[in-house]
PDB file of C-alpha atoms in Angstrom:
ATOM      1  CA  UNK A  92      76.788  81.698 104.901  1.00  0.00           C
ATOM      2  CA  UNK A  93      74.487  80.913 102.097  1.00  0.00           C
ATOM      3  CA  UNK A  94      72.846  84.530 102.809  1.00  0.00           C
ATOM      4  CA  UNK A  95      76.022  86.079 102.595  1.00  0.00           C
ATOM      5  CA  UNK A  96      77.082  84.267  99.510  1.00  0.00           C
ATOM      6  CA  UNK A  97      73.694  85.540  98.164  1.00  0.00           C
ATOM      7  CA  UNK A  98      74.235  89.127  99.008  1.00  0.00           C
ATOM      8  CA  UNK A  99      78.193  88.934  97.308  1.00  0.00           C
ATOM      9  CA  UNK A 100      77.107  87.742  94.619  1.00  0.00           C
ATOM     10  CA  UNK A 101      73.515  89.944  94.083  1.00  0.00           C
ATOM     11  CA  UNK A 102      75.945  92.478  94.387  1.00  0.00           C
ATOM     12  CA  UNK A 103      78.374  91.790  92.130  1.00  0.00           C
ATOM     13  CA  UNK A 104      75.624  91.073  89.485  1.00  0.00           C
ATOM     14  CA  UNK A 105      73.888  94.540  90.017  1.00  0.00           C
ATOM     15  CA  UNK A 106      77.368  96.422  90.225  1.00  0.00           C
ATOM     16  CA  UNK A 107      78.253  94.790  86.574  1.00  0.00           C
ATOM     17  CA  UNK A 108      75.321  97.504  85.340  1.00  0.00           C
ATOM     18  CA  UNK A 109      76.059 100.456  87.923  1.00  0.00           C
ATOM     19  CA  UNK A 110      78.982 102.727  87.677  1.00  0.00           C
ATOM     20  CA  UNK A 111      81.133 103.132  90.882  1.00  0.00           C
ATOM     21  CA  UNK A 112      79.902 100.127  93.229  1.00  0.00           C
ATOM     22  CA  UNK A 113      76.966 101.849  93.492  1.00  0.00           C
ATOM     23  CA  UNK A 114      75.128  98.359  92.775  1.00  0.00           C
ATOM     24  CA  UNK A 115      76.623  96.860  95.809  1.00  0.00           C
ATOM     25  CA  UNK A 116      75.847  99.550  97.852  1.00  0.00           C
ATOM     26  CA  UNK A 117      72.417  99.272  97.143  1.00  0.00           C
ATOM     27  CA  UNK A 118      71.832  95.514  97.500  1.00  0.00           C
ATOM     28  CA  UNK A 119      73.400  95.600 100.821  1.00  0.00           C
ATOM     29  CA  UNK A 120      70.835  98.368 102.037  1.00  0.00           C
ATOM     30  CA  UNK A 121      67.843  96.207 100.350  1.00  0.00           C
ATOM     31  CA  UNK A 122      69.321  92.976 101.748  1.00  0.00           C
ATOM     32  CA  UNK A 123      70.294  93.835 105.540  1.00  0.00           C
ATOM     33  CA  UNK A 124      66.875  94.150 108.286  1.00  0.00           C
ATOM     34  CA  UNK A 125      65.860  97.696 108.429  1.00  0.00           C
ATOM     35  CA  UNK A 126      67.597  98.422 111.611  1.00  0.00           C
ATOM     36  CA  UNK A 127      70.778  97.574 109.839  1.00  0.00           C
ATOM     37  CA  UNK A 128      70.469  99.476 107.247  1.00  0.00           C
ATOM     38  CA  UNK A 129      72.051 102.946 107.664  1.00  0.00           C
ATOM     39  CA  UNK A 130      74.951 100.792 109.527  1.00  0.00           C
ATOM     40  CA  UNK A 131      75.550  98.802 106.607  1.00  0.00           C
ATOM     41  CA  UNK A 132      75.553 101.465 104.437  1.00  0.00           C
ATOM     42  CA  UNK A 133      78.500 103.418 106.725  1.00  0.00           C
ATOM     43  CA  UNK A 134      80.164 100.358 107.241  1.00  0.00           C
ATOM     44  CA  UNK A 135      80.398  99.564 103.492  1.00  0.00           C
ATOM     45  CA  UNK A 136      82.203 103.037 103.350  1.00  0.00           C
ATOM     46  CA  UNK A 137      84.945 101.787 105.174  1.00  0.00           C
ATOM     47  CA  UNK A 138      85.942  99.319 102.241  1.00  0.00           C
ATOM     48  CA  UNK A 139      84.977 101.580  99.503  1.00  0.00           C
ATOM     49  CA  UNK A 140      87.516 104.532 100.991  1.00  0.00           C
ATOM     50  CA  UNK A 141      90.356 101.938 101.453  1.00  0.00           C
ATOM     51  CA  UNK A 142      89.679 100.605  97.818  1.00  0.00           C
ATOM     52  CA  UNK A 143      90.238 104.585  97.081  1.00  0.00           C
ATOM     53  CA  UNK A 144      92.958 105.129  98.980  1.00  0.00           C
ATOM     54  CA  UNK A 145      94.774 101.934  97.342  1.00  0.00           C
ATOM     55  CA  UNK A 146      94.414 103.446  94.032  1.00  0.00           C
ATOM     56  CA  UNK A 147      95.032 106.944  94.950  1.00  0.00           C
ATOM     57  CA  UNK A 148      98.583 106.347  96.466  1.00  0.00           C
ATOM     58  CA  UNK A 149      99.618 103.856  93.860  1.00  0.00           C
ATOM     59  CA  UNK A 150      98.952 105.859  91.016  1.00  0.00           C
ATOM     60  CA  UNK A 151     100.705 108.946  93.038  1.00  0.00           C
ATOM     61  CA  UNK A 152     103.613 106.934  93.435  1.00  0.00           C
ATOM     62  CA  UNK A 153     103.586 105.715  89.619  1.00  0.00           C
ATOM     63  CA  UNK A 154     103.130 109.228  88.298  1.00  0.00           C
ATOM     64  CA  UNK A 155     106.813 110.147  88.815  1.00  0.00           C
ATOM     65  CA  UNK A 156     108.179 107.050  86.965  1.00  0.00           C
ATOM     66  CA  UNK A 157     105.088 107.444  84.297  1.00  0.00           C
ATOM     67  CA  UNK A 158     105.489 111.550  83.819  1.00  0.00           C
ATOM     68  CA  UNK A 159     109.060 111.267  82.167  1.00  0.00           C
ATOM     69  CA  UNK A 160     107.650 108.917  79.309  1.00  0.00           C
ATOM     70  CA  UNK A 161     104.828 111.685  78.823  1.00  0.00           C
ATOM     71  CA  UNK A 162     106.865 115.168  78.909  1.00  0.00           C
ATOM     72  CA  UNK A 163     110.536 115.702  79.196  1.00  0.00           C
ATOM     73  CA  UNK A 164     110.962 117.328  82.760  1.00  0.00           C
ATOM     74  CA  UNK A 165     113.759 118.745  84.571  1.00  0.00           C
ATOM     75  CA  UNK A 166     114.442 117.465  87.600  1.00  0.00           C
ATOM     76  CA  UNK A 167     112.825 120.305  90.397  1.00  0.00           C
ATOM     77  CA  UNK A 168     109.614 119.223  88.447  1.00  0.00           C
ATOM     78  CA  UNK A 169     110.469 115.539  89.021  1.00  0.00           C
ATOM     79  CA  UNK A 170     111.078 115.717  92.855  1.00  0.00           C
ATOM     80  CA  UNK A 171     107.972 118.413  93.642  1.00  0.00           C
ATOM     81  CA  UNK A 172     106.062 115.787  91.680  1.00  0.00           C
ATOM     82  CA  UNK A 173     107.227 112.691  93.866  1.00  0.00           C
ATOM     83  CA  UNK A 174     107.224 115.096  97.023  1.00  0.00           C
ATOM     84  CA  UNK A 175     103.883 115.846  96.678  1.00  0.00           C
ATOM     85  CA  UNK A 176     103.284 112.338  96.175  1.00  0.00           C
ATOM     86  CA  UNK A 177     104.523 110.854  99.110  1.00  0.00           C
ATOM     87  CA  UNK A 178     103.206 114.399 101.354  1.00  0.00           C
ATOM     88  CA  UNK A 179      99.488 113.385  99.770  1.00  0.00           C
ATOM     89  CA  UNK A 180      99.816 109.511 100.438  1.00  0.00           C
ATOM     90  CA  UNK A 181     100.710 110.405 103.682  1.00  0.00           C
ATOM     91  CA  UNK A 182      98.304 112.849 104.273  1.00  0.00           C
ATOM     92  CA  UNK A 183      95.157 110.047 103.284  1.00  0.00           C
ATOM     93  CA  UNK A 184      96.743 107.296 104.968  1.00  0.00           C
ATOM     94  CA  UNK A 185      96.541 109.352 108.006  1.00  0.00           C
ATOM     95  CA  UNK A 186      93.249 110.499 107.316  1.00  0.00           C
ATOM     96  CA  UNK A 187      92.215 106.807 106.419  1.00  0.00           C
ATOM     97  CA  UNK A 188      93.786 105.156 110.110  1.00  0.00           C
ATOM     98  CA  UNK A 189      91.886 107.724 112.029  1.00  0.00           C
ATOM     99  CA  UNK A 190      88.466 107.171 110.649  1.00  0.00           C
ATOM    100  CA  UNK A 191      86.660 106.926 113.579  1.00  0.00           C
ATOM    101  CA  UNK A 192      86.913 110.731 114.252  1.00  0.00           C
ATOM    102  CA  UNK A 193      84.097 110.668 111.690  1.00  0.00           C
ATOM    103  CA  UNK A 194      81.711 109.625 114.311  1.00  0.00           C
ATOM    104  CA  UNK A 195      82.771 112.853 116.312  1.00  0.00           C
ATOM    105  CA  UNK A 196      81.935 115.439 113.394  1.00  0.00           C
ATOM    106  CA  UNK A 197      78.407 117.318 114.253  1.00  0.00           C
ATOM    107  CA  UNK A 198      75.573 116.567 111.449  1.00  0.00           C
ATOM    108  CA  UNK A 199      73.953 119.350 111.893  1.00  0.00           C
ATOM    109  CA  UNK A 200      72.203 119.726 108.595  1.00  0.00           C
ATOM    110  CA  UNK A 201      71.382 115.837 108.750  1.00  0.00           C
ATOM    111  CA  UNK A 202      69.670 116.474 112.498  1.00  0.00           C
ATOM    112  CA  UNK A 203      66.041 115.368 111.207  1.00  0.00           C
ATOM    113  CA  UNK A 204      67.717 112.022 109.729  1.00  0.00           C
ATOM    114  CA  UNK A 205      69.051 110.988 113.260  1.00  0.00           C
ATOM    115  CA  UNK A 206      72.144 110.147 111.257  1.00  0.00           C
ATOM    116  CA  UNK A 207      74.226 110.846 114.464  1.00  0.00           C
ATOM    117  CA  UNK A 208      73.491 107.362 116.327  1.00  0.00           C
ATOM    118  CA  UNK A 209      74.662 105.414 113.102  1.00  0.00           C
ATOM    119  CA  UNK A 210      77.898 106.972 112.884  1.00  0.00           C
ATOM    120  CA  UNK A 211      79.288 105.151 115.806  1.00  0.00           C
ATOM    121  CA  UNK A 212      80.219 102.203 113.531  1.00  0.00           C
ATOM    122  CA  UNK A 213      82.968 104.333 112.564  1.00  0.00           C
ATOM    123  CA  UNK A 214      84.038 103.799 116.428  1.00  0.00           C
ATOM    124  CA  UNK A 215      84.207 100.142 116.255  1.00  0.00           C
ATOM    125  CA  UNK A 216      87.107 100.490 113.716  1.00  0.00           C
ATOM    126  CA  UNK A 217      90.605  99.765 115.095  1.00  0.00           C
ATOM    127  CA  UNK A 218      93.921 100.199 113.514  1.00  0.00           C
ATOM    128  CA  UNK A 219      94.740  96.471 112.788  1.00  0.00           C
ATOM    129  CA  UNK A 220      91.038  95.758 111.541  1.00  0.00           C
ATOM    130  CA  UNK A 221      91.740  99.218 109.305  1.00  0.00           C
ATOM    131  CA  UNK A 222      94.843  97.688 108.580  1.00  0.00           C
ATOM    132  CA  UNK A 223      93.539  93.846 107.363  1.00  0.00           C
ATOM    133  CA  UNK A 224      90.852  96.118 105.232  1.00  0.00           C
ATOM    134  CA  UNK A 225      93.866  97.905 103.640  1.00  0.00           C
ATOM    135  CA  UNK A 226      95.735  95.076 102.507  1.00  0.00           C
ATOM    136  CA  UNK A 227      93.176  93.363 101.585  1.00  0.00           C
ATOM    137  CA  UNK A 228      91.879  96.273  98.969  1.00  0.00           C
ATOM    138  CA  UNK A 229      95.853  96.219  98.148  1.00  0.00           C
ATOM    139  CA  UNK A 230      95.821  92.488  97.301  1.00  0.00           C
ATOM    140  CA  UNK A 231      92.518  93.361  95.038  1.00  0.00           C
ATOM    141  CA  UNK A 232      93.968  96.394  93.520  1.00  0.00           C
ATOM    142  CA  UNK A 233      97.220  94.009  92.439  1.00  0.00           C
ATOM    143  CA  UNK A 234      94.322  91.187  91.190  1.00  0.00           C
ATOM    144  CA  UNK A 235      93.040  93.557  88.884  1.00  0.00           C
ATOM    145  CA  UNK A 236      95.941  95.044  87.796  1.00  0.00           C
ATOM    146  CA  UNK A 237      97.561  91.912  87.287  1.00  0.00           C
ATOM    147  CA  UNK A 238      94.285  90.835  85.455  1.00  0.00           C
ATOM    148  CA  UNK A 239      94.374  93.657  83.535  1.00  0.00           C
ATOM    149  CA  UNK A 240      98.180  92.616  82.075  1.00  0.00           C
ATOM    150  CA  UNK A 241      97.294  89.087  81.294  1.00  0.00           C
ATOM    151  CA  UNK A 242      94.401  90.754  78.851  1.00  0.00           C
ATOM    152  CA  UNK A 243      96.988  93.259  77.419  1.00  0.00           C
ATOM    153  CA  UNK A 244      99.456  90.569  76.653  1.00  0.00           C
ATOM    154  CA  UNK A 245      96.860  88.224  75.408  1.00  0.00           C
TER     155      UNK A 245
END
């Protein structure tokens, strides 16, 4: 437990200085045992994709409500923006819950790195686990949004 806390706190401290969560990934790679580094980095990708998915979906779903405040739009533009937002969200969710297909992609250009054996980590994630990760990412998103609102009104 102490090691996990050390990893999380180190990753958080380093990520304060690095953009786009590079610090968390770098610390995970440094702290993990050498035989688990690539698998750990690829497993981190699942959480990052989940958080990106939540951000994109909430942005796309909020766009039809914010767009009329920015620009006067007609009904067909509104319907197009809302419809395309729903369609893109559906496709992204479908791709996320089929993340295990990444292990089946032929990485010919990465043959010299022997990464195929490490991509099997994506097959270990099942629907329930991915749903749980997505739920935690959604909670994290709304906590950050709530903090932003508190800061805005403070």
